[in-house]
């Protein structure tokens, strides 16, 4: 087929249309699809033809024509635009919920992982969020509501952004596209007052799956009240299922038509980064370049955090030579963008040492988590990062409560309470759980200014309780800049001195004990009930062990101290897994703790304890 131009009027199934759009969108991103378009379109006698199929508009195909193909408009028209769409696959929307996020598979090709975040599914979810927002804001503003959309570096980002945009536009709302952005920036767009940048928006969507593999993607939603909670996500998915099941040819055409007049593009990251720069300058007494002479390297892991070097550190005067993996690449070819990942932390540590830098900073994919490395190569993540942030916050707010997740160490508790004079409130895993608990404490009169997880999610009251990895690093930079300005020292030793009294265990392990859902003991596949039974039995067993003492206050799983250390066995938030954390002053003591747990688990054959068996029997 030599060339295509003009209009094509035929009948075609919606499922096929979305398939072609996906194929063309992927090829468009790689700039190599033009010679192969004809392979996607069936030909009869030199003409494009489909028969006996449901129809929809193919206007979007024209956006991807290049090379030998003439730009034109493609239409697929049906006799009735209100006809239901019969070709869409059945979808269990509630299975896409991941706590307060939505997660799914967006790219085909991984065995056993079928695509669940298709374009129609995504469009329905976006339309559902728009409808949910309209209900919440129906008396709040006289103008048309606006929703901003941003994404991380994943290779499915553009395809999903287009589908989200169609869903929002089809619901009659204005679409503001930010392109590559960070999750914290998306929330900030709901509270920024700047008409030139169309802010504040009424709602925000971040397309991300954090540190998960390249084929995954998902959505986070925000209003000016913060991130949506689990109940909100469940309601949106229920709405989405109804919208999806009632898609018509006419509604899909209408969404595509409205899109062209509803989309605006804004460089919001320019505002977000300028605010971070201003925060450091204020902390240093309004010095223009308070980090001048500091050598700070950044590792963005090919996610969305590459902006931090050129847009934040360099305007403050820092040297950023040696920064790595700043370019967005959704295949993540160098390491997983995850401050908890050993390979990722090794990479930033090596970069600091190789470049003789003062500090290293590392982000996860969407920049809501972070960690640091000092000039000696000491990692400032997990308990150390919490201790460091606690020291900084307790200087500013003496006696305040620090809320953390459940796997933080006993040494951290002693550091916060005995060294810093604060209060440690150990709560549940899950960054939203930790943040919501800090908000709750404040509401009942217990002052809290920091909610932080060992994963690197950290939120401050002064920053609207937003878990922002870049803002956490700005707090460290503030400390460096203010210390230099006041003549109290320079370099990352200012930071490491703050945590020198943190007691750390010689042994710290996490073992994942999987529940076999196909085992006969699991009735109706209820792994959660089985896991709760395991925890109850262990809890009862602890009452009879004189060498172990249960934690007097505990919100998750079973936690006990003994042999100079502690363990915590809990049920995973989402998976059929019981993670076991053990910390102890020696391997011998850690094994004693492991044996105490193992003795209680032998009565549960559906629980795979091989990881614990191997640990306690190591030579």
Coordinates of C-alpha atoms in Angstrom, one line a residue:
X1 CA 0.0 0.0 0.0
X2 CA 1.8 3.1 -1.2
X3 CA 0.0 5.9 0.7
X4 CA -3.1 6.6 2.7
X5 CA -5.0 9.9 2.7
X6 CA -8.4 11.2 3.3
X7 CA -11.2 9.4 5.2
X8 CA -11.9 5.8 5.6
X9 CA -15.4 4.9 6.5
X10 CA -15.8 1.3 7.7
X11 CA -16.9 -0.9 10.6
X12 CA -14.3 -2.0 13.2
X13 CA -14.4 -3.3 16.8
X14 CA -13.4 -1.0 19.6
X15 CA -11.0 -3.7 20.9
X16 CA -9.2 -3.7 17.6
X17 CA -9.1 0.1 17.5
X18 CA -7.4 0.2 20.9
X19 CA -5.0 -2.5 19.9
X20 CA -4.0 -0.5 16.8
X21 CA -3.7 2.7 18.9
X22 CA -1.4 0.9 21.4
X23 CA 0.8 -0.6 18.6
X24 CA 1.0 2.7 16.9
X25 CA 1.6 4.7 20.1
X26 CA 4.5 2.4 21.1
X27 CA 6.0 2.6 17.6
X28 CA 5.6 6.4 17.6
X29 CA 7.6 6.6 20.8
X30 CA 10.4 4.6 19.2
X31 CA 10.2 6.6 15.9
X32 CA 10.4 3.4 13.9
X33 CA 6.8 2.4 13.0
X34 CA 6.0 4.2 9.8
X35 CA 7.0 1.4 7.4
X36 CA 4.9 -1.1 9.2
X37 CA 1.5 0.6 9.6
X38 CA 0.1 -1.2 6.6
X39 CA 0.6 -4.5 8.4
X40 CA -1.9 -3.4 11.0
X41 CA -4.7 -2.6 8.5
X42 CA -6.5 -5.4 6.7
X43 CA -6.6 -5.0 2.9
X44 CA -9.1 -6.3 0.3
X45 CA -8.5 -5.6 -3.3
X46 CA -6.3 -2.6 -2.6
X47 CA -8.9 -1.1 -0.2
X48 CA -9.1 -1.1 3.6
X49 CA -12.1 -3.1 4.6
X50 CA -13.7 -4.6 7.8
X51 CA -17.1 -6.1 7.8
X52 CA -19.7 -7.2 10.4
X53 CA -17.9 -5.4 13.3
X54 CA -18.8 -2.7 15.8
X55 CA -17.3 0.7 15.2
X56 CA -15.6 3.7 16.6
X57 CA -13.6 6.7 15.4
X58 CA -10.0 6.2 14.5
X59 CA -9.0 9.9 14.4
X60 CA -6.1 9.3 16.7
X61 CA -4.3 7.2 14.1
X62 CA -3.6 10.3 12.1
X63 CA -1.5 11.7 14.9
X64 CA 1.1 8.9 14.4
X65 CA 1.4 9.1 10.6
X66 CA 5.0 9.9 9.4
X67 CA 7.2 9.1 6.5
X68 CA 5.6 7.9 3.3
X69 CA 2.1 8.2 4.8
X70 CA 0.1 11.3 4.1
X71 CA -1.5 12.9 7.1
X72 CA -5.3 12.4 7.1
X73 CA -8.2 11.7 9.3
X74 CA -9.6 8.2 9.8
X75 CA -13.2 7.6 10.8
X76 CA -15.0 4.4 11.6
X77 CA -18.7 5.2 11.7
X78 CA -21.7 3.1 12.9
X79 CA -25.3 3.4 12.2
X80 CA -26.0 4.1 15.8
X81 CA -23.6 6.1 18.0
X82 CA -25.4 5.0 21.1
X83 CA -24.7 1.3 20.5
X84 CA -23.0 -0.5 23.3
X85 CA -19.5 -1.7 22.8
X86 CA -19.5 -5.5 22.8
X87 CA -15.8 -6.2 22.2
X88 CA -14.2 -5.0 25.5
X89 CA -12.8 -7.7 27.8
X90 CA -14.4 -8.2 31.2
X91 CA -12.4 -6.5 33.9
X92 CA -12.4 -6.9 37.7
X93 CA -11.6 -3.3 38.5
X94 CA -11.3 -3.8 42.3
X95 CA -8.3 -6.1 41.7
X96 CA -6.4 -3.0 40.5
X97 CA -6.5 -1.4 43.9
X98 CA -3.2 -1.3 45.8
X99 CA -4.1 0.4 49.0
X100 CA -4.4 4.1 48.2
X101 CA -3.0 3.6 44.7
X102 CA -4.1 1.8 41.5
X103 CA -1.6 -0.6 40.0
X104 CA -1.6 -2.9 37.0
X105 CA 0.3 -4.3 34.0
X106 CA 0.5 -1.8 31.2
X107 CA 3.0 -3.5 28.8
X108 CA 2.7 -7.0 27.4
X109 CA 5.5 -9.4 27.0
X110 CA 6.2 -10.8 30.6
X111 CA 5.0 -14.4 30.9
X112 CA 2.1 -14.8 33.2
X113 CA 1.4 -11.1 33.4
X114 CA -1.4 -10.2 31.1
X115 CA -2.1 -6.5 30.5
X116 CA -4.7 -5.2 32.9
X117 CA -4.3 -1.4 32.4
X118 CA -5.6 -1.2 28.9
X119 CA -6.5 2.1 27.3
X120 CA -10.3 1.6 27.7
X121 CA -9.8 0.6 31.4
X122 CA -7.6 3.7 31.9
X123 CA -10.1 5.9 30.2
X124 CA -12.9 4.6 32.4
X125 CA -10.8 5.1 35.6
X126 CA -10.0 8.7 34.6
X127 CA -13.7 9.4 33.8
X128 CA -14.6 7.9 37.2
X129 CA -12.1 10.2 39.0
X130 CA -13.6 13.2 37.1
X131 CA -17.1 12.2 38.2
X132 CA -16.0 11.7 41.8
X133 CA -14.3 15.1 41.7
X134 CA -17.4 16.8 40.3
X135 CA -19.4 15.4 43.2
X136 CA -16.9 16.7 45.7
X137 CA -16.5 20.1 44.2
X138 CA -20.0 20.8 42.7
X139 CA -20.6 23.8 44.9
X140 CA -16.9 24.9 45.1
X141 CA -16.1 26.8 41.9
X142 CA -18.0 28.6 39.2
X143 CA -15.5 27.7 36.4
X144 CA -15.0 24.4 34.7
X145 CA -12.9 22.0 36.9
X146 CA -9.3 21.3 36.0
X147 CA -7.3 18.2 36.5
X148 CA -3.5 18.0 36.0
X149 CA -1.8 14.9 34.7
X150 CA 1.9 14.0 35.1
X151 CA 3.9 10.8 34.6
X152 CA 7.2 9.2 35.4
X153 CA 9.6 7.7 32.9
X154 CA 7.8 4.5 32.2
X155 CA 7.5 3.4 28.6
X156 CA 3.7 3.1 28.9
X157 CA 3.4 6.7 30.2
X158 CA 2.4 8.5 27.0
X159 CA -0.2 5.9 26.1
X160 CA -1.8 6.1 29.5
X161 CA -1.6 9.9 29.6
X162 CA -3.6 10.0 26.4
X163 CA -6.2 7.6 27.8
X164 CA -6.5 9.5 31.0
X165 CA -6.8 12.8 29.1
X166 CA -9.7 11.3 27.0
X167 CA -11.5 10.1 30.1
X168 CA -11.3 13.5 31.8
X169 CA -12.2 15.5 28.7
X170 CA -15.1 13.2 28.0
X171 CA -16.4 14.0 31.5
X172 CA -16.4 17.7 30.6
X173 CA -13.3 18.8 32.6
X174 CA -10.3 20.7 31.6
X175 CA -7.1 18.7 31.1
X176 CA -3.7 20.2 32.1
X177 CA -0.8 18.0 31.0
X178 CA 2.6 18.4 32.8
X179 CA 4.5 15.6 31.0
X180 CA 7.4 14.2 33.0
X181 CA 6.8 15.1 36.6
X182 CA 7.2 13.9 40.2
X183 CA 4.4 12.7 42.4
X184 CA 4.9 15.4 45.0
X185 CA 4.7 18.1 42.3
X186 CA 1.3 16.8 41.3
X187 CA -0.1 17.3 44.7
X188 CA 1.5 20.8 44.9
X189 CA -0.3 21.8 41.7
X190 CA -3.6 21.6 43.7
X191 CA -2.4 24.2 46.2
X192 CA -0.2 26.5 44.1
X193 CA -1.7 29.9 43.5
X194 CA -0.5 31.0 40.1
X195 CA -2.9 31.8 37.3
X196 CA -0.2 31.9 34.7
X197 CA 0.3 28.2 35.2
X198 CA -3.4 27.5 35.6
X199 CA -3.0 26.8 39.3
X200 CA -4.5 25.7 41.5
X201 CA -6.0 22.7 39.8
X202 CA -9.0 20.9 41.3
X203 CA -7.6 17.5 41.1
X204 CA -4.4 15.7 40.0
X205 CA -3.4 12.4 38.5
X206 CA 0.1 10.9 38.7
X207 CA 0.8 8.0 36.3
X208 CA 3.4 5.9 38.1
X209 CA 4.1 2.5 39.7
X210 CA 7.0 3.7 41.8
X211 CA 9.9 1.2 41.7
X212 CA 8.0 -1.7 40.2
X213 CA 9.2 -3.4 37.0
X214 CA 9.0 -1.6 33.6
X215 CA 5.9 -3.4 32.5
X216 CA 3.8 -2.1 35.4
X217 CA 2.1 1.3 35.8
X218 CA -0.6 2.8 37.9
X219 CA -2.3 6.0 39.2
X220 CA -2.2 8.2 42.3
X221 CA -4.8 10.8 42.8
X222 CA -4.8 14.1 44.7
X223 CA -6.9 17.0 45.7
X224 CA -5.9 20.0 47.8
X225 CA -6.7 17.8 50.9
X226 CA -3.9 15.4 49.9
X227 CA -3.8 12.0 48.4
X228 CA -6.9 10.0 48.1
X229 CA -7.5 7.1 50.6
X230 CA -8.4 3.5 50.2
X231 CA -12.1 4.2 50.5
X232 CA -11.9 6.8 47.8
X233 CA -10.0 4.5 45.4
X234 CA -12.5 1.8 45.9
X235 CA -15.4 4.2 45.1
X236 CA -13.6 5.4 42.0
X237 CA -12.9 1.8 40.8
X238 CA -16.6 0.9 41.3
X239 CA -17.6 4.0 39.3
X240 CA -15.1 3.0 36.6
X241 CA -16.5 -0.5 36.3
X242 CA -20.0 1.0 35.6
X243 CA -18.6 3.5 33.1
X244 CA -16.6 0.8 31.3
X245 CA -19.6 -1.5 31.1
X246 CA -21.7 1.3 29.6
X247 CA -19.2 2.6 27.0
X248 CA -20.9 3.4 23.7
X249 CA -19.5 4.3 20.3
X250 CA -21.0 7.7 20.8
X251 CA -19.4 8.3 24.2
X252 CA -16.0 7.3 23.0
X253 CA -16.3 9.5 19.9
X254 CA -17.4 12.4 22.2
X255 CA -14.4 12.0 24.5
X256 CA -12.0 12.1 21.5
X257 CA -13.8 15.2 20.1
X258 CA -13.7 17.0 23.4
X259 CA -10.0 16.2 24.0
X260 CA -8.7 18.6 21.3
X261 CA -10.4 21.6 22.9
X262 CA -9.8 20.6 26.5
X263 CA -6.0 20.0 26.7
X264 CA -3.4 22.5 27.8
X265 CA 0.3 21.9 28.5
X266 CA 2.1 23.5 31.3
X267 CA 5.7 23.3 32.6
X268 CA 4.7 23.0 36.2
X269 CA 8.0 21.5 37.3
X270 CA 9.5 25.0 36.8
X271 CA 7.4 26.3 39.7
X272 CA 8.0 23.2 41.9
X273 CA 11.8 23.3 41.5
X274 CA 11.9 27.1 42.1
X275 CA 10.0 26.6 45.4
X276 CA 12.6 24.1 46.5
X277 CA 15.5 26.4 45.6
X278 CA 13.8 29.3 47.6
X279 CA 13.4 27.1 50.7
X280 CA 17.2 26.4 50.9
X281 CA 18.0 30.1 50.3
X282 CA 15.7 31.1 53.1
X283 CA 17.3 28.6 55.5
X284 CA 20.7 30.1 54.8
X285 CA 19.6 33.7 55.4
X286 CA 18.6 34.5 51.7
X287 CA 22.1 33.8 50.4
X288 CA 21.9 33.4 46.6
X289 CA 24.2 30.4 46.4
X290 CA 24.4 28.8 49.8
X291 CA 25.7 25.5 48.5
X292 CA 28.6 27.1 46.6
X293 CA 31.6 24.7 46.7
X294 CA 29.6 21.7 47.9
X295 CA 30.0 18.7 45.6
X296 CA 26.7 16.8 45.5
X297 CA 26.0 13.9 43.2
X298 CA 22.5 12.7 42.3
X299 CA 21.3 9.3 41.2
X300 CA 17.8 9.4 39.6
X301 CA 17.9 5.7 38.5
X302 CA 16.5 6.8 35.1
X303 CA 13.3 7.8 36.8
X304 CA 11.7 11.3 37.0
X305 CA 14.2 12.8 39.5
X306 CA 16.9 13.9 37.1
X307 CA 15.7 17.5 37.5
X308 CA 17.2 17.8 41.0
X309 CA 20.8 18.2 39.8
X310 CA 20.3 21.0 37.2
X311 CA 17.1 22.7 38.5
X312 CA 17.7 22.6 42.3
X313 CA 21.4 22.0 43.2
X314 CA 23.1 24.0 40.5
X315 CA 21.1 27.2 41.0
X316 CA 22.2 27.0 44.7
X317 CA 25.8 26.8 43.7
X318 CA 26.5 23.1 44.1
X319 CA 28.8 21.1 41.9
X320 CA 27.0 18.1 40.5
X321 CA 29.7 16.5 38.3
X322 CA 29.5 12.7 38.6
X323 CA 25.7 12.6 38.9
X324 CA 24.3 9.6 37.1
X325 CA 21.3 8.0 35.5
X326 CA 19.5 11.4 35.2
X327 CA 18.1 10.7 31.8
X328 CA 14.5 9.2 31.9
X329 CA 14.5 5.6 30.7
X330 CA 11.5 3.5 31.5
X331 CA 13.4 0.2 31.1
X332 CA 15.6 1.2 34.1
X333 CA 18.7 -0.2 32.6
X334 CA 21.1 0.6 35.4
X335 CA 19.4 -0.3 38.7
X336 CA 15.9 -0.3 40.2
X337 CA 15.1 3.3 41.3
X338 CA 14.6 2.4 44.9
X339 CA 16.4 3.8 48.0
X340 CA 15.8 0.4 49.8
X341 CA 17.5 -1.6 47.0
X342 CA 21.0 -2.7 47.8
X343 CA 22.3 -2.4 44.2
X344 CA 20.8 1.1 44.0
X345 CA 22.5 2.2 47.3
X346 CA 25.8 0.6 46.2
X347 CA 25.6 2.7 42.9
X348 CA 25.2 6.0 44.6
X349 CA 27.7 5.2 47.3
X350 CA 30.3 4.3 44.6
X351 CA 29.5 7.6 42.8
X352 CA 30.2 9.6 46.0
X353 CA 33.5 7.8 46.6
X354 CA 34.7 7.9 43.0
X355 CA 33.9 11.7 42.7
X356 CA 35.1 12.5 46.3
X357 CA 31.7 14.2 46.7
X358 CA 30.4 15.8 49.9
X359 CA 27.0 14.1 49.6
X360 CA 25.1 11.7 47.4
X361 CA 21.3 11.8 46.9
X362 CA 19.1 9.1 45.4
X363 CA 15.4 9.0 44.5
X364 CA 12.9 6.4 43.6
X365 CA 11.1 6.5 40.2
X366 CA 8.5 9.2 41.0
X367 CA 10.5 11.1 43.7
X368 CA 8.3 10.6 46.6
X369 CA 11.1 8.6 48.4
X370 CA 14.8 9.4 48.8
X371 CA 17.9 8.6 50.7
X372 CA 21.4 10.0 51.0
X373 CA 25.1 9.0 51.4
X374 CA 27.7 11.0 53.2
X375 CA 31.3 11.7 52.0
X376 CA 32.7 8.6 53.7
X377 CA 30.2 6.3 51.9
X378 CA 27.9 5.9 55.0
X379 CA 24.3 5.2 53.8
X380 CA 21.6 7.5 55.3
X381 CA 18.5 5.5 54.6
X382 CA 16.0 3.4 56.6
X383 CA 16.6 3.9 60.4
X384 CA 19.5 6.3 59.8
X385 CA 17.4 8.6 57.6
X386 CA 14.6 8.5 60.1
X387 CA 17.0 9.3 62.9
X388 CA 18.5 12.2 60.9
X389 CA 15.2 13.7 60.0
X390 CA 14.0 13.3 63.7
X391 CA 17.1 15.2 64.9
X392 CA 16.4 18.0 62.5
X393 CA 12.7 18.2 63.2
X394 CA 13.2 17.9 67.0
X395 CA 15.6 20.9 66.9
X396 CA 12.8 22.9 65.3
X397 CA 9.9 21.4 67.4
X398 CA 11.3 20.1 70.8
X399 CA 9.3 17.2 72.3
X400 CA 7.3 16.5 69.2
X401 CA 6.1 13.0 68.3
X402 CA 7.8 11.1 65.4
X403 CA 5.4 8.6 63.7
X404 CA 7.1 5.7 61.9
X405 CA 6.1 2.3 60.4
X406 CA 6.2 -0.9 62.4
X407 CA 9.7 -2.2 61.3
X408 CA 11.8 0.5 62.9
X409 CA 14.4 -0.6 65.4
X410 CA 14.4 -0.5 69.2
X411 CA 17.7 1.5 68.8
X412 CA 15.7 4.2 66.9
X413 CA 13.2 4.5 69.8
X414 CA 16.0 5.0 72.3
X415 CA 17.6 7.6 70.1
X416 CA 14.4 9.6 69.6
X417 CA 13.3 9.4 73.2
X418 CA 16.5 9.4 75.3
X419 CA 18.9 11.3 73.1
X420 CA 16.6 13.8 71.3
X421 CA 13.8 14.2 73.9
X422 CA 11.0 13.3 71.5
X423 CA 8.4 10.6 71.4
X424 CA 8.5 7.7 69.1
X425 CA 5.0 6.5 67.9
X426 CA 5.6 3.2 66.0
X427 CA 2.5 2.5 63.8
X428 CA 1.7 0.3 60.8
X429 CA 3.5 -0.3 57.5
X430 CA 2.2 1.8 54.6
X431 CA 3.1 5.4 54.0
X432 CA -0.6 6.5 54.0
X433 CA -1.1 4.7 57.3
X434 CA 1.8 6.6 58.9
X435 CA 0.8 10.0 57.5
X436 CA -2.9 9.6 58.5
X437 CA -1.8 8.5 62.0
X438 CA 0.3 11.7 62.4
X439 CA -2.7 13.8 61.3
X440 CA -4.9 11.9 63.7
X441 CA -2.5 12.6 66.6
X442 CA -2.5 16.3 65.9
X443 CA -6.3 16.3 65.8
X444 CA -6.5 14.9 69.3
X445 CA -3.9 17.3 70.7
X446 CA -0.7 15.3 70.4
X447 CA 1.8 17.4 68.4
X448 CA 3.5 15.6 65.5
X449 CA 5.6 17.2 62.8
X450 CA 7.1 14.1 61.0
X451 CA 5.7 10.9 59.6
X452 CA 8.3 8.7 58.0
X453 CA 8.7 5.1 56.8
X454 CA 11.9 3.0 56.6
X455 CA 11.1 2.8 52.8
X456 CA 12.1 6.5 52.5
X457 CA 8.5 7.9 52.4
X458 CA 8.7 11.0 54.6
X459 CA 6.1 13.7 55.2
X460 CA 6.3 16.9 57.3
X461 CA 3.5 18.9 58.8
X462 CA 5.1 22.1 57.4
X463 CA 4.8 20.6 53.8
X464 CA 1.1 19.7 54.0
X465 CA 1.8 16.1 55.1
X466 CA 3.1 15.3 51.6
X467 CA 5.6 12.5 51.2
X468 CA 8.1 14.3 49.1
X469 CA 11.6 12.8 48.6
X470 CA 12.9 16.0 47.1
X471 CA 11.6 18.0 50.1
X472 CA 13.3 15.6 52.5
X473 CA 16.6 16.2 50.8
X474 CA 16.0 19.9 50.9
X475 CA 15.7 19.6 54.7
X476 CA 19.2 18.0 54.7
X477 CA 20.5 20.8 52.3
X478 CA 19.0 23.4 54.6
X479 CA 21.1 21.9 57.5
X480 CA 24.3 22.0 55.4
X481 CA 23.6 25.6 54.2
X482 CA 22.6 27.0 57.6
X483 CA 25.6 25.3 59.4
X484 CA 28.0 26.9 56.9
X485 CA 26.3 30.3 57.1
X486 CA 26.6 30.3 60.9
X487 CA 30.2 29.0 60.9
X488 CA 29.2 25.7 62.7
X489 CA 30.9 23.4 60.2
X490 CA 30.7 22.3 56.6
X491 CA 30.4 19.1 54.6
X492 CA 28.2 16.1 55.3
X493 CA 29.9 15.6 58.7
X494 CA 27.3 18.1 59.9
X495 CA 24.6 15.5 59.1
X496 CA 26.4 12.3 60.3
X497 CA 27.3 14.0 63.6
X498 CA 23.5 14.3 64.3
X499 CA 23.1 10.5 64.3
X500 CA 26.4 9.3 65.8
X501 CA 24.6 8.1 68.9
X502 CA 22.1 5.9 67.1
X503 CA 22.5 2.4 68.3
X504 CA 22.4 0.0 65.3
X505 CA 22.2 -3.8 65.4
X506 CA 24.9 -6.1 64.2
X507 CA 22.3 -8.3 62.4
X508 CA 19.2 -7.1 60.6
X509 CA 17.3 -9.4 58.3
X510 CA 13.9 -9.6 56.7
X511 CA 12.6 -13.0 55.7
X512 CA 9.4 -13.4 53.6
X513 CA 7.3 -16.4 54.6
X514 CA 4.8 -17.2 51.8
X515 CA 1.4 -18.6 52.2
X516 CA 0.5 -21.4 49.7
X517 CA -3.0 -20.4 48.6
X518 CA -3.5 -23.7 46.8
X519 CA -2.9 -25.7 50.0
X520 CA -6.0 -27.7 51.3
X521 CA -5.7 -25.8 54.7
X522 CA -6.6 -22.5 52.9
X523 CA -10.4 -22.5 52.7
X524 CA -11.7 -20.6 49.7
X525 CA -8.2 -19.1 49.1
X526 CA -8.5 -16.8 52.1
X527 CA -4.8 -16.2 52.8
X528 CA -5.6 -13.3 55.0
X529 CA -7.6 -15.3 57.5
X530 CA -4.9 -18.0 57.5
X531 CA -2.2 -15.3 58.2
X532 CA -4.2 -13.9 61.0
X533 CA -4.5 -17.3 62.6
X534 CA -0.7 -17.7 62.4
X535 CA -0.3 -14.4 64.1
X536 CA -2.8 -15.2 66.9
X537 CA -1.1 -18.5 67.6
X538 CA 2.4 -16.8 67.8
X539 CA 0.9 -14.2 70.1
X540 CA -0.4 -16.9 72.4
X541 CA 2.9 -18.7 72.4
X542 CA 4.8 -15.6 73.4
X543 CA 2.8 -15.5 76.6
X544 CA 4.5 -18.8 77.7
X545 CA 8.1 -17.8 76.7
X546 CA 9.8 -16.2 79.7
X547 CA 12.8 -15.1 77.6
X548 CA 10.6 -13.0 75.3
X549 CA 8.6 -9.8 76.1
X550 CA 5.8 -8.7 73.9
X551 CA 5.8 -5.0 72.9
X552 CA 3.5 -3.2 75.3
X553 CA 2.1 -1.1 72.5
X554 CA 1.9 -2.6 69.0
X555 CA -0.4 -1.8 66.1
X556 CA 0.6 -4.5 63.6
X557 CA 1.5 -8.2 63.8
X558 CA 3.4 -9.7 66.7
X559 CA 6.5 -7.9 68.1
X560 CA 8.6 -9.1 70.9
X561 CA 12.0 -8.4 72.4
X562 CA 14.6 -10.8 73.8
X563 CA 18.2 -11.9 73.5
X564 CA 19.2 -8.3 73.1
X565 CA 17.2 -7.9 70.0
X566 CA 13.6 -8.1 68.7
X567 CA 11.4 -9.6 66.0
X568 CA 8.2 -8.6 64.2
X569 CA 6.0 -11.0 62.2
X570 CA 3.2 -9.3 60.3
X571 CA 0.9 -9.9 57.4
X572 CA 1.7 -8.1 54.2
X573 CA -0.6 -5.3 53.2
X574 CA -1.4 -6.8 49.8
X575 CA 0.3 -10.2 49.3
X576 CA 0.0 -13.7 50.7
X577 CA 3.2 -13.2 52.7
X578 CA 4.2 -12.9 56.3
X579 CA 7.4 -10.8 56.5
X580 CA 9.6 -11.5 59.5
X581 CA 12.0 -8.8 60.6
X582 CA 14.8 -9.8 63.1
X583 CA 17.4 -7.5 64.6
X584 CA 20.0 -8.6 67.2
X585 CA 23.5 -7.8 68.5
X586 CA 24.9 -11.1 67.0
X587 CA 24.0 -13.9 64.6
X588 CA 23.7 -16.2 67.6
X589 CA 21.1 -14.0 69.2
X590 CA 19.3 -13.5 65.9
X591 CA 19.0 -17.3 65.4
X592 CA 17.6 -17.7 68.9
X593 CA 14.8 -15.2 68.0
X594 CA 14.3 -17.1 64.7
X595 CA 14.0 -20.4 66.5
X596 CA 11.4 -19.0 68.9
X597 CA 9.3 -17.9 65.9
X598 CA 9.8 -21.2 64.0
X599 CA 8.6 -23.2 66.9
X600 CA 5.2 -21.5 66.8
X601 CA 4.9 -21.8 63.0
X602 CA 5.4 -25.6 62.6
X603 CA 1.6 -26.2 63.0
X604 CA 0.8 -24.3 59.8
X605 CA 1.7 -26.5 56.8
X606 CA 0.4 -23.9 54.2
X607 CA 3.1 -21.5 55.4
X608 CA 6.4 -21.9 53.6
X609 CA 9.0 -21.4 56.3
X610 CA 12.0 -22.4 54.2
X611 CA 13.6 -19.0 54.4
X612 CA 13.4 -19.1 58.2
X613 CA 14.6 -22.7 58.2
X614 CA 17.7 -21.8 56.2
X615 CA 18.4 -18.8 58.4
X616 CA 18.4 -20.6 61.7
X617 CA 20.4 -23.6 60.4
X618 CA 23.1 -21.6 58.7
X619 CA 26.6 -22.6 59.8

